[in-house]
Tab-separated table of C-alpha atoms in Angstrom:
chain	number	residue	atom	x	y	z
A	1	UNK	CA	-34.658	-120.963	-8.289
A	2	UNK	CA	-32.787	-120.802	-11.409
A	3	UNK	CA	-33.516	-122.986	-14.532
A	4	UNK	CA	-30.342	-122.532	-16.382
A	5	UNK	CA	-28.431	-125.262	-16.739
A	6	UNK	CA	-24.960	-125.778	-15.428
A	7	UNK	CA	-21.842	-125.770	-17.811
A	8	UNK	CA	-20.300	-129.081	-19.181
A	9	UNK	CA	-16.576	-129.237	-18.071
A	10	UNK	CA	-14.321	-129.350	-21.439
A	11	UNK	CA	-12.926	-132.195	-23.002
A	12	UNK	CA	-9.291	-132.531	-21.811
A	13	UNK	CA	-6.680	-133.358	-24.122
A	14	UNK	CA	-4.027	-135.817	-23.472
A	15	UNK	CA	-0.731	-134.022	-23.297
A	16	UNK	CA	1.522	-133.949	-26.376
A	17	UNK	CA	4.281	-136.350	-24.824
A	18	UNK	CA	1.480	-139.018	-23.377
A	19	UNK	CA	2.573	-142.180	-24.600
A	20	UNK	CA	0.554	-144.902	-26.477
A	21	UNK	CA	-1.479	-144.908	-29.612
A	22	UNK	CA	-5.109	-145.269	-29.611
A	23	UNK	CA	-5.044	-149.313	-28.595
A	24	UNK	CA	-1.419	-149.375	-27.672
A	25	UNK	CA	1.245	-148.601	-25.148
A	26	UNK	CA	3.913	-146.349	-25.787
A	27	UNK	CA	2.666	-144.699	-28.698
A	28	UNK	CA	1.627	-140.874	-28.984
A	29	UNK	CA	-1.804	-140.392	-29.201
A	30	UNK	CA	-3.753	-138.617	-32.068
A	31	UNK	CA	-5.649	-135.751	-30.734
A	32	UNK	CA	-8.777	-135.327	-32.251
A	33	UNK	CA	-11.658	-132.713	-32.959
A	34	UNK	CA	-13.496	-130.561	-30.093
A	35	UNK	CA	-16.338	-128.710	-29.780
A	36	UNK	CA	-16.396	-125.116	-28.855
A	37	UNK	CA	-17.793	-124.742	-24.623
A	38	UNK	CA	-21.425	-125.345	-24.380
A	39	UNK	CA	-22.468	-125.986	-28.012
A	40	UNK	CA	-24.862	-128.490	-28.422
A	41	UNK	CA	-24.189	-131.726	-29.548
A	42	UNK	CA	-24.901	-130.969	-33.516
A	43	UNK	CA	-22.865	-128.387	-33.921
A	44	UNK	CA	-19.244	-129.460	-35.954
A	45	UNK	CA	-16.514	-130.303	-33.659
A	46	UNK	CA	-13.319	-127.941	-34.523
A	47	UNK	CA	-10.132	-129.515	-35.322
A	48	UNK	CA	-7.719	-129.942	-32.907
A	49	UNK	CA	-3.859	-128.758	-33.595
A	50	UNK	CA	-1.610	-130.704	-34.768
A	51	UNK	CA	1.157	-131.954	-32.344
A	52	UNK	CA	4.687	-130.626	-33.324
A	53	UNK	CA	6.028	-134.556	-34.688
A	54	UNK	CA	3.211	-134.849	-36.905
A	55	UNK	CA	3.417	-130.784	-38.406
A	56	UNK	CA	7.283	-131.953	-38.578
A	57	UNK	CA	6.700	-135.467	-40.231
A	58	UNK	CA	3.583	-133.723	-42.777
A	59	UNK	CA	6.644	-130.997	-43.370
A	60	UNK	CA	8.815	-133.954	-44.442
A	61	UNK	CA	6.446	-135.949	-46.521
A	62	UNK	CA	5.950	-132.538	-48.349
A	63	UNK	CA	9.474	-130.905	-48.760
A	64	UNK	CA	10.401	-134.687	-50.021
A	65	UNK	CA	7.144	-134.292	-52.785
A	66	UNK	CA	8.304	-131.121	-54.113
A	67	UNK	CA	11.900	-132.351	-54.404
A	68	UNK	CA	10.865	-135.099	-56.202
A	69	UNK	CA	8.683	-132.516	-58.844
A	70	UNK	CA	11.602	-130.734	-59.618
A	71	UNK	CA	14.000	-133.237	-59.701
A	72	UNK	CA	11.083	-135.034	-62.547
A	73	UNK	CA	10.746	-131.615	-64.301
A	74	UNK	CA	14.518	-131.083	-64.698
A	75	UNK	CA	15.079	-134.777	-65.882
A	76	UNK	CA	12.001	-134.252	-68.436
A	77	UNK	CA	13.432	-131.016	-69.661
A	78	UNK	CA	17.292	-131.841	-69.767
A	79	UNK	CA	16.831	-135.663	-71.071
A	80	UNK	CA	13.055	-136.150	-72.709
A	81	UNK	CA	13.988	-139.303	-74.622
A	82	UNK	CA	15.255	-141.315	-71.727
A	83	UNK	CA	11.605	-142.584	-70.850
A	84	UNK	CA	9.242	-141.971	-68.265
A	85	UNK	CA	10.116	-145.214	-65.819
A	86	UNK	CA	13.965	-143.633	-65.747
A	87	UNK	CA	12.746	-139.801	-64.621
A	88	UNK	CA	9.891	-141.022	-61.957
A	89	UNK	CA	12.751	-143.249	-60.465
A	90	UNK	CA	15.211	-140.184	-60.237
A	91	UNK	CA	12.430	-138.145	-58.732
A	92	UNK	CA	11.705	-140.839	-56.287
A	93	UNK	CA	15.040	-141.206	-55.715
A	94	UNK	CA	15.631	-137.607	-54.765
A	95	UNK	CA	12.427	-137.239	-52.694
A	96	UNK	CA	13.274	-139.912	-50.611
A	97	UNK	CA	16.748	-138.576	-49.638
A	98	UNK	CA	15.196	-135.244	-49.021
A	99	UNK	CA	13.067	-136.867	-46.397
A	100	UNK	CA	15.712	-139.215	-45.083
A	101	UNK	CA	18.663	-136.778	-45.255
A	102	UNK	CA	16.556	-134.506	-42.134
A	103	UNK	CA	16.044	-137.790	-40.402
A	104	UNK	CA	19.921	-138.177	-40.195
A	105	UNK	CA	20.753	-134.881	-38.996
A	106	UNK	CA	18.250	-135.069	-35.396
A	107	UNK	CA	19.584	-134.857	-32.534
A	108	UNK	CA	16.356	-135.886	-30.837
A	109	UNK	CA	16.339	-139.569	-31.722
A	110	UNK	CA	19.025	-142.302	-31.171
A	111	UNK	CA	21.357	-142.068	-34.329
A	112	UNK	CA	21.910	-145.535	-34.621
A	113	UNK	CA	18.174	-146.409	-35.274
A	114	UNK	CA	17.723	-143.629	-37.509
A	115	UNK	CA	20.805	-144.128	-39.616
A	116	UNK	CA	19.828	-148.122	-39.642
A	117	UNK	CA	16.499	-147.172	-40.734
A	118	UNK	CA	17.306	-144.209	-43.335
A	119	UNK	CA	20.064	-147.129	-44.604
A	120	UNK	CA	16.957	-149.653	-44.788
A	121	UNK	CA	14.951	-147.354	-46.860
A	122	UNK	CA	17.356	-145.779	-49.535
A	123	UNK	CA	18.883	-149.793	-50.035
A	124	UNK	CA	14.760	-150.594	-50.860
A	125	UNK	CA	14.085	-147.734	-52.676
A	126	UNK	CA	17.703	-147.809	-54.765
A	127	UNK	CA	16.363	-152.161	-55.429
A	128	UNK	CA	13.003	-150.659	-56.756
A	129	UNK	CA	14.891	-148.481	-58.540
A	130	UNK	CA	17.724	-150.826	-60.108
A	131	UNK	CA	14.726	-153.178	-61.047
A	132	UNK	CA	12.932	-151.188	-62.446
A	133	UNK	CA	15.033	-150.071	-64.691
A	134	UNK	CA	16.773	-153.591	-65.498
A	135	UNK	CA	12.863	-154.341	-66.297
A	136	UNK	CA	12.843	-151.411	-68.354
A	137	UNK	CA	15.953	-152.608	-70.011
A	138	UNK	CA	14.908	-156.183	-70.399
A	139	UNK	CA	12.027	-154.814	-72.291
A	140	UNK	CA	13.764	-152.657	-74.343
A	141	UNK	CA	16.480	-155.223	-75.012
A	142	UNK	CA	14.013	-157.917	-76.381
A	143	UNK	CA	12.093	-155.594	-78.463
A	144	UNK	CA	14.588	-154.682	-80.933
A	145	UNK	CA	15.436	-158.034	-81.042
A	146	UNK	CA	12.511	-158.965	-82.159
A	147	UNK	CA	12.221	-156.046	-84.926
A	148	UNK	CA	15.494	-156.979	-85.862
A	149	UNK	CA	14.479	-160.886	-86.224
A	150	UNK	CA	11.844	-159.571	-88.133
A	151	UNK	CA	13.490	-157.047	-90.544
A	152	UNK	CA	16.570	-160.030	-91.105
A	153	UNK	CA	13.348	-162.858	-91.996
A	154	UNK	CA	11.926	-160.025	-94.202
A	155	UNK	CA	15.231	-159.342	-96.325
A	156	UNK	CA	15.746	-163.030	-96.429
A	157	UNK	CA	12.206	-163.571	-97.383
A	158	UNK	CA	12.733	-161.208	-100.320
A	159	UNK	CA	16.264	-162.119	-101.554
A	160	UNK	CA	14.777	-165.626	-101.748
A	161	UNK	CA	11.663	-164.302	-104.013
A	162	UNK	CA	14.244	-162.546	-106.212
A	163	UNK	CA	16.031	-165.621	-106.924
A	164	UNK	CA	13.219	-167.675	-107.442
A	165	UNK	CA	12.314	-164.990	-110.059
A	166	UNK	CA	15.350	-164.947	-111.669
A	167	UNK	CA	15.779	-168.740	-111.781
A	168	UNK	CA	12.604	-169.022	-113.139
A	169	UNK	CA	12.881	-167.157	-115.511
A	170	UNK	CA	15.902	-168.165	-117.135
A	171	UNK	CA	14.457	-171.884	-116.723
A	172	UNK	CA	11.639	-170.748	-118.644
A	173	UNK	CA	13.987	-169.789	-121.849
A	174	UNK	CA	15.128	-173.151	-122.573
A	175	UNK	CA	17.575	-172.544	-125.483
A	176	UNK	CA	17.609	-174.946	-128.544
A	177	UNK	CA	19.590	-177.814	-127.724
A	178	UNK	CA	21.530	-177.673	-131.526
A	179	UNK	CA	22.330	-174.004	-131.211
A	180	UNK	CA	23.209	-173.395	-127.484
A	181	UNK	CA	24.918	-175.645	-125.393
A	182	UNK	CA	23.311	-175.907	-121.752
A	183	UNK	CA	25.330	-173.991	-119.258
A	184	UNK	CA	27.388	-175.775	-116.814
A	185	UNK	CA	27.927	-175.416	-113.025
A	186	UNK	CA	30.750	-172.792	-113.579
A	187	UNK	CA	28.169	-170.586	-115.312
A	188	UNK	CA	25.405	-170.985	-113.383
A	189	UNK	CA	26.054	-170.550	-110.133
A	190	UNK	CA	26.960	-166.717	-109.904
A	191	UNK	CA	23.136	-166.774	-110.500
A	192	UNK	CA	22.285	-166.738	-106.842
A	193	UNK	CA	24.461	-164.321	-106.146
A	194	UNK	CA	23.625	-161.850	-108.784
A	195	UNK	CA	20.223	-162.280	-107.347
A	196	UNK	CA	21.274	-161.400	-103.934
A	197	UNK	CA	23.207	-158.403	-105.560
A	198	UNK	CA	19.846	-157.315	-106.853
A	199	UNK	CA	17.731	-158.006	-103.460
A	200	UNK	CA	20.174	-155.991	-101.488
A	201	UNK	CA	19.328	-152.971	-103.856
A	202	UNK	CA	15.832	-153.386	-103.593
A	203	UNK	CA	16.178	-153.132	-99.618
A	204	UNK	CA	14.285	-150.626	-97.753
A	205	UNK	CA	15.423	-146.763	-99.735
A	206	UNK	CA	14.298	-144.053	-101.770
A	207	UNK	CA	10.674	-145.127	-103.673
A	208	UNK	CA	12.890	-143.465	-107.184
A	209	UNK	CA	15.643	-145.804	-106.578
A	210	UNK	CA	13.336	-148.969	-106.038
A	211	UNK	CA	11.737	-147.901	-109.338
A	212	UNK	CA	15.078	-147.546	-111.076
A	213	UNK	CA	16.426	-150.702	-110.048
A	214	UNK	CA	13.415	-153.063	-111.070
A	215	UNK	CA	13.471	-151.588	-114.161
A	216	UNK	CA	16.726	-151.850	-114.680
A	217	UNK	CA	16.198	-156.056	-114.017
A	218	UNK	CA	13.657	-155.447	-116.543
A	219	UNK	CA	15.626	-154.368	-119.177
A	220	UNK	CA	18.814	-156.958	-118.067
A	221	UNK	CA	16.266	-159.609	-117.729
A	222	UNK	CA	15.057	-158.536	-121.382
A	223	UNK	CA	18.157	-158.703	-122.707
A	224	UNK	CA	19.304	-161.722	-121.330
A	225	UNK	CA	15.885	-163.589	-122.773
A	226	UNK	CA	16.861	-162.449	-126.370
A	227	UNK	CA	20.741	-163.871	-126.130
A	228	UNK	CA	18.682	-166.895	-125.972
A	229	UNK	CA	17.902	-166.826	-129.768
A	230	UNK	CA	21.499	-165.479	-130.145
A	231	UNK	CA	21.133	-161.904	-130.640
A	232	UNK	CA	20.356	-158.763	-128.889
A	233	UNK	CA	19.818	-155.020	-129.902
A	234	UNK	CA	19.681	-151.963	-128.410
A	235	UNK	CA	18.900	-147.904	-129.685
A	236	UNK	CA	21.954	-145.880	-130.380
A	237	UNK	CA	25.938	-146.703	-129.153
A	238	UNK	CA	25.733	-149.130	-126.299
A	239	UNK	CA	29.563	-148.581	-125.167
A	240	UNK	CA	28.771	-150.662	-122.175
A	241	UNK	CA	28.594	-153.714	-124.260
A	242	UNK	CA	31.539	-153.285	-126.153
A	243	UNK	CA	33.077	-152.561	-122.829
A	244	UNK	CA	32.150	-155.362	-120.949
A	245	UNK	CA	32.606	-158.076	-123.723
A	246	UNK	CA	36.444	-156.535	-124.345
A	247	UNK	CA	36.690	-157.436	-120.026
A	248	UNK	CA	35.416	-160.872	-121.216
A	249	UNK	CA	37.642	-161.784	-124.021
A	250	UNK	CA	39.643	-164.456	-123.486
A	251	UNK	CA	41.563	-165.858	-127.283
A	252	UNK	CA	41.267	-162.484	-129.798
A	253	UNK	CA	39.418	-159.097	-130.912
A	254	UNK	CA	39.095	-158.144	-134.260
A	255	UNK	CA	37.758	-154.508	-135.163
A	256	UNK	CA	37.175	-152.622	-138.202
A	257	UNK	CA	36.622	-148.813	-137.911
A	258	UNK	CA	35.080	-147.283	-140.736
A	259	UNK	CA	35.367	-143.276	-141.287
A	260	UNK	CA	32.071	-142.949	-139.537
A	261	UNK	CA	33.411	-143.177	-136.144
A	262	UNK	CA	36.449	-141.571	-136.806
A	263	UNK	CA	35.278	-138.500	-134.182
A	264	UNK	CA	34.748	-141.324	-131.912
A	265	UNK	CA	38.358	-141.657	-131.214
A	266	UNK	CA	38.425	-138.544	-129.875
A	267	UNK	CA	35.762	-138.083	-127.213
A	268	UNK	CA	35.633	-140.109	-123.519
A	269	UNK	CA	34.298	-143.764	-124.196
A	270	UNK	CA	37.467	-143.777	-126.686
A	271	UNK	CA	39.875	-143.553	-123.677
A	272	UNK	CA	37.992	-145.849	-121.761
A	273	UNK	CA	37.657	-148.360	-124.624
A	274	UNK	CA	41.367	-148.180	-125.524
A	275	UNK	CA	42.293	-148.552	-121.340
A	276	UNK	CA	39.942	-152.027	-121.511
A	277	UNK	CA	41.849	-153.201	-124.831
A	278	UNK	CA	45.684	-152.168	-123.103
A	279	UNK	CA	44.154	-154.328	-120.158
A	280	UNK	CA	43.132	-157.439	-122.051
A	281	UNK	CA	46.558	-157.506	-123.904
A	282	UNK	CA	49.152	-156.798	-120.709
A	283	UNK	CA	47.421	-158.624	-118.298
A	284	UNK	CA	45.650	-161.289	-120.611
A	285	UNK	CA	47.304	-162.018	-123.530
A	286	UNK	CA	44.721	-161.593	-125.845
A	287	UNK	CA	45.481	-160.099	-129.324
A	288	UNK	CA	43.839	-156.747	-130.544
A	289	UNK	CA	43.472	-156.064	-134.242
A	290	UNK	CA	42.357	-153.133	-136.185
A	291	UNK	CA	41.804	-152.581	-139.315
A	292	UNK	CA	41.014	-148.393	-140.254
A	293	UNK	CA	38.831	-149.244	-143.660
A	294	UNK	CA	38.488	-145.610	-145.635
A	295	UNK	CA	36.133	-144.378	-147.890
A	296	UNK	CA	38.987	-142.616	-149.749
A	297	UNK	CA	41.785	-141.823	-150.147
A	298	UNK	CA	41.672	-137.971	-148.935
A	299	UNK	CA	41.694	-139.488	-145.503
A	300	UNK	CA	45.373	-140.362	-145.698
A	301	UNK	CA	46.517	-137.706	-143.689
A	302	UNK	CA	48.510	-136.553	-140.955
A	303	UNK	CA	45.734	-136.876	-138.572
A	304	UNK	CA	45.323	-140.807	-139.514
A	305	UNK	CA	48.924	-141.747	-138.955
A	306	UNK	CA	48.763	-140.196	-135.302
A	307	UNK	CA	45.694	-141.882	-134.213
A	308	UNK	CA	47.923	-145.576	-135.778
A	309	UNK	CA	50.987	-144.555	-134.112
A	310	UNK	CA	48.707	-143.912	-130.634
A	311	UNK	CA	47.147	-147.640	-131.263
A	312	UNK	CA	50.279	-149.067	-132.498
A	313	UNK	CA	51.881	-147.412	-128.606
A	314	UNK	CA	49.076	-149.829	-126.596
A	315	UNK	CA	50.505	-152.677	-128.952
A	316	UNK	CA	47.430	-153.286	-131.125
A	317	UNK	CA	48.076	-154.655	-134.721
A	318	UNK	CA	46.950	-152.030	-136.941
A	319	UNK	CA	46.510	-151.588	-140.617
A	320	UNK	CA	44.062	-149.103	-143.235
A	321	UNK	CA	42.774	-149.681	-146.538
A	322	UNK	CA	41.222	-148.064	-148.875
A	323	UNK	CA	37.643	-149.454	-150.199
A	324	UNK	CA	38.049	-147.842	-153.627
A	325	UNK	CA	41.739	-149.043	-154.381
A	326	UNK	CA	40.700	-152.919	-153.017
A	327	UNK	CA	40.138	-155.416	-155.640
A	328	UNK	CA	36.510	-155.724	-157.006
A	329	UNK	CA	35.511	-158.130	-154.981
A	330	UNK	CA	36.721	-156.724	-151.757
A	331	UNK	CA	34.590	-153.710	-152.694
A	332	UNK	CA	31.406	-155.922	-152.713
A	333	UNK	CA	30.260	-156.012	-149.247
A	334	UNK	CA	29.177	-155.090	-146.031
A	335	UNK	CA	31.055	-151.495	-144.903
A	336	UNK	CA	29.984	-151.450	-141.212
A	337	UNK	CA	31.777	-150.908	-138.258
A	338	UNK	CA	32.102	-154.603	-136.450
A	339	UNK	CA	33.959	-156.423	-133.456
A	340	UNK	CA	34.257	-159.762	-133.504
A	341	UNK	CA	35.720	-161.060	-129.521
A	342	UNK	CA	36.945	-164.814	-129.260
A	343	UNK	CA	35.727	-165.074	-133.034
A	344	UNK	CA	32.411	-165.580	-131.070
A	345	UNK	CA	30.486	-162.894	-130.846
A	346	UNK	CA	29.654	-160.067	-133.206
A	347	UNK	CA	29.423	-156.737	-132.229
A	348	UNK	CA	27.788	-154.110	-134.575
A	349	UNK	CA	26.957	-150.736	-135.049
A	350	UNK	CA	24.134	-149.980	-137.643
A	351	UNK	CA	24.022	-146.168	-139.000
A	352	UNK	CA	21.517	-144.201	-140.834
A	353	UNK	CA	21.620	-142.370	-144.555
A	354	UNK	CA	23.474	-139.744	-142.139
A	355	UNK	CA	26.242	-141.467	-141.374
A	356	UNK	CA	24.731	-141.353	-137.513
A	357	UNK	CA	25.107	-144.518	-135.440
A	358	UNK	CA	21.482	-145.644	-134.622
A	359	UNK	CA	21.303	-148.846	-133.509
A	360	UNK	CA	23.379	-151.909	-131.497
A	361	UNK	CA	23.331	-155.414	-132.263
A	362	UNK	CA	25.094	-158.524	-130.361
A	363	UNK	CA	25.079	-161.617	-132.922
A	364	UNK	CA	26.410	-164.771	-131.751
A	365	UNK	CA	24.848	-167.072	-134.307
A	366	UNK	CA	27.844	-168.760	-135.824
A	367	UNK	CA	27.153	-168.573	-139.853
A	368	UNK	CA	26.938	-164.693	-139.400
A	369	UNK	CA	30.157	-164.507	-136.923
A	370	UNK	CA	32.032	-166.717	-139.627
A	371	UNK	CA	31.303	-164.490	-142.508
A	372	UNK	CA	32.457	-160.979	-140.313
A	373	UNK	CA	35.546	-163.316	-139.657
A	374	UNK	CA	36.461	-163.667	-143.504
A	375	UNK	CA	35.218	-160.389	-144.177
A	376	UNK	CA	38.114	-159.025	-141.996
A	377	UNK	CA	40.945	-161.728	-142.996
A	378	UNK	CA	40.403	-160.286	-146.692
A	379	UNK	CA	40.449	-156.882	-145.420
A	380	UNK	CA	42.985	-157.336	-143.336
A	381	UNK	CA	45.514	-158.832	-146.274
A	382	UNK	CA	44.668	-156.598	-148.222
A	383	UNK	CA	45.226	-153.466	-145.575
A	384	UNK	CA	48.601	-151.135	-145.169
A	385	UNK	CA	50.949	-151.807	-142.152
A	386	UNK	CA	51.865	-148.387	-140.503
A	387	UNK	CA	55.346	-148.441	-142.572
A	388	UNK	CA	53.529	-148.354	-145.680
A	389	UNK	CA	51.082	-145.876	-144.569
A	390	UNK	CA	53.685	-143.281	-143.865
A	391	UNK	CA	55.243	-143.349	-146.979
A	392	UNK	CA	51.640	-143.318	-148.168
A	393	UNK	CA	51.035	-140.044	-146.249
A	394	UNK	CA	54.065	-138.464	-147.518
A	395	UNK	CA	53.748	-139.240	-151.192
A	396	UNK	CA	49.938	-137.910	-150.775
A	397	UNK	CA	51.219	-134.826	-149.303
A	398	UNK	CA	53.678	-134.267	-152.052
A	399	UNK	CA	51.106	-134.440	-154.595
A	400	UNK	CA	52.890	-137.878	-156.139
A	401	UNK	CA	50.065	-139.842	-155.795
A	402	UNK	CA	46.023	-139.344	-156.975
A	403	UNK	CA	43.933	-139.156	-154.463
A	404	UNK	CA	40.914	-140.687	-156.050
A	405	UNK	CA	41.336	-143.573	-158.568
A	406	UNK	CA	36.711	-143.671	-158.658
C-alpha cells in the first residue's frame, strides 16, 4: 500500500476574455500569482503573465512617459528661461497625445467612445494646462508690479529727501534783510525742480557717477551759500560763470580786457564767449561794451585792430586806451580785467606777479559794483573809437608817433 500522496490538481486560470473584475460583472479579471505543481504551501507563488490589454495599456502608459521626457528635455535645452511650470505642461501635453493618439487609431473598440473619451481627456488636460499657466502668469504679472510700486515709492521717497535738503538749506542762509531782498515766487519755485533734476541723477547708476554728482551739489550748494554774503570765488578762470551770467543779462555788459588776456581771444572759451555775447545782443537787446585798456603803446598794432574789427562785426561797442597816455588820475587805479552784467554784478579775474590768471571772484555788493561802473565810464571817455585807432596804427607804423611817452 503506497504512502505517497496524490497530486493537487492546478489552479485554473480564468480565460483572458472572461468578463468581470474581481467584484464585478463585465470586467476582465486580473490573473494573479501561481505556484509551481506540488510545491508546498511556503514556497513563493510565480507571477502569472500578463494578459495582452494590460502589456498593451503598460506599453501606452510608458511610450506616453518617454515622450513626455524628451519633449521636457528639448523644451529645457531650446528655451531654459521660460520656467519650469511652462516645459512640464508641454511634456504633459505631448505624453498625453502619445497615449491618446494609439487609442484613436484601434480598430478593436467602438470609435465613437474612444474619440469621445480621447476628446474628454486632451480638453482636461489642455484646462490644466491653460490654468496653469494663466496662474503662472497671474503670478508673474503681480510681481513686477509690485517691484515696480516699490522702485517708483523709492525714487519718490528720495527726490522728496533731496528737496527737503535743498530747501533746507537755503532756508537756513537767511540773507540780511538791508542787503538782499527776499526772493519772490518767480525765483523760488524752479527750486523743486532743480531738486528733482538732481534726484533723477542720483537714481540707481555707476557708484563713480553717484560720487560725482553729490559732490558736484556740494560744491553748487557751496557756492550758492556764499552769494548769500554777496560774493563768491573760485581757483583759476571759471568761464562757466562768465558764461552763464552773459545767458542771464538782461539791461547791459560792460568789459575791460587788459593785455593779460590778450591770448585769451584766441583759444576755444573765446568763441564760445563771443557766440553768448552775439546771442544776448540779436536776440535780447542787451548792449555789449568793451573797452581794450593797454599797458603801452607797442600794442597798437596790426594784430589789435583785427581782433576790434572782429568785435566791432558781432556789433559790440569797442574802444582801447592806453594807461600811460590817460590823464594822472585815470592812471591811479585798479588795472584788472572786470565784467560788470546789468551794472549788478561784478565779475573778476585776479592774476599773479606773472601775469597768470589765478583766481575768480563774483561781487554783487553794490558800493564795489558802483566803483567798477565809474572806473569804466572814465575809461571808457577817455578810450579810442576804432576810427581813431586805425589812424593810430598807421601813424605808429610809420614811425610818426613815440611809442612810449613813460
Amino acid at each position: 500500500m503506497s504512502t505517497a500522496q496524490s497530486p493537487q490538481p492546478e489552479e485554473t486560470a480564468p480565460p483572458p476574455d472572461a468578463g468581470g473584475a474581481p467584484g464585478s460583472e463585465g470586467a476582465p479579471a486580473i490573473p494573479g500569482p501561481t505556484r509551481p505543481p506540488g510545491a508546498p504551501d511556503g514556497t513563493p507563488a510565480r507571477p502569472r503573465a500578463q494578459s495582452p490589454d494590460r502589456a498593451e495599456w503598460t506599453r501606452r502608459l510608458l511610450t506616453g512617459l518617454t515622450v513626455g521626457l524628451v519633449v521636457w528635455g528639448v523644451a529645457a535645452l531650446l528655451s531654459p528661461g521660460a520656467g519650469a511650470l511652462r516645459q512640464l505642461a508641454a511634456a504633459a501635453l505631448c505624453a498625453t497625445a502619445a497615449v491618446a493618439v494609439p487609442l484613436l487609431l484601434a480598430r478593436d473598440r467602438g470609435p465613437d467612445e474612444q474619440t469621445l473619451r480621447t476628446q474628454s481627456a486632451l480638453a482636461e488636460t489642455a484646462a490644466t494646462v491653460r490654468d496653469g499657466l494663466e496662474r503662472h502668469d497671474d503670478d508673474l504679472r503681480a510681481a513686477l508690479e509690485r517691484h515696480d510700486d516699490h522702485l517708483r515709492t523709492g525714487l519718490a521717497r528720495h527726490s522728496e529727501d533731496i528737496r527737503q535738503l535743498v530747501e533746507n538749506r537755503l532756508a537756513q542762509q537767511a540773507p540780511p534783510p538791508e542787503t538782499y531782498p527776499p526772493l519772490d515766487r518767480v525765483r523760488t519755485e524752479g527750486v523743486p525742480e532743480l531738486a528733482k533734476r538732481f534726484a533723477e541723477a542720483l537714481s540707481p547708476g555707476p557708484s563713480i557717477l553717484y560720487t560725482f554728482v553729490r559732490l558736484e551739489m556740494q560744491r553748487v550748494l557751496g557756492h550758492m551759500a556764499a552769494l548769500t554774503s554777496m560774493s563768491v570765488e573760485c581757483h583759476g578762470e571759471n568761464h562757466d560763470w562768465m558764461l552763464t551770467l552773459t545767458h542771464a543779462a538782461e539791461r547791459s555788459v560792460d568789459a575791460i580786457s587788459t593785455s593779460v588776456d590778450r591770448e585769451f581771444w584766441n583759444s576755444e572759451p573765446a568763441s564760445r564767449y563771443l557766440d553768448a555775447q552775439r546771442e544776448a545782443i540779436e536776440e535780447h537787446g542787451v548792449p555789449v561794451r568793451r573797452l581794450f585798456l593797454l599797458a603801452s603803446a607797442r600794442e597798437l598794432d596790426d594784430r589789435l585792430l583785427r581782433l576790434c574789427d572782429e568785435q566791432q562785426a558781432l556789433h559790440i561797442e569797442v574802444r582801447v586806451a592806453v594807461l600811460p597816455e590817460l590823464p594822472p588820475h585815470l592812471q591811479r587805479g585798479t588795472t584788472d580785467d572786470f565784467i560788470v552784467y546789468d551794472e549788478e554784478v561784478s565779475f573778476e579775474i585776479e592774476q599773479d606777479l606773472r601775469d597768470v590768471n589765478v583766481r575768480t571772484r563774483l561781487i554783487a555788493r553794490r558800493d564795489h559794483v558802483q566803483d567798477r561802473m565809474k572806473r569804466f565810464r572814465e575809461l571808457w571817455e577817455a578810450g579810442m573809437s576804432i576810427r581813431e585807432l586805425e589812424v593810430r596804427v598807421d601813424d605808429e607804423e610809420d614811425g610818426t608817433w613815440m611809442v612810449d611817452r613813460a
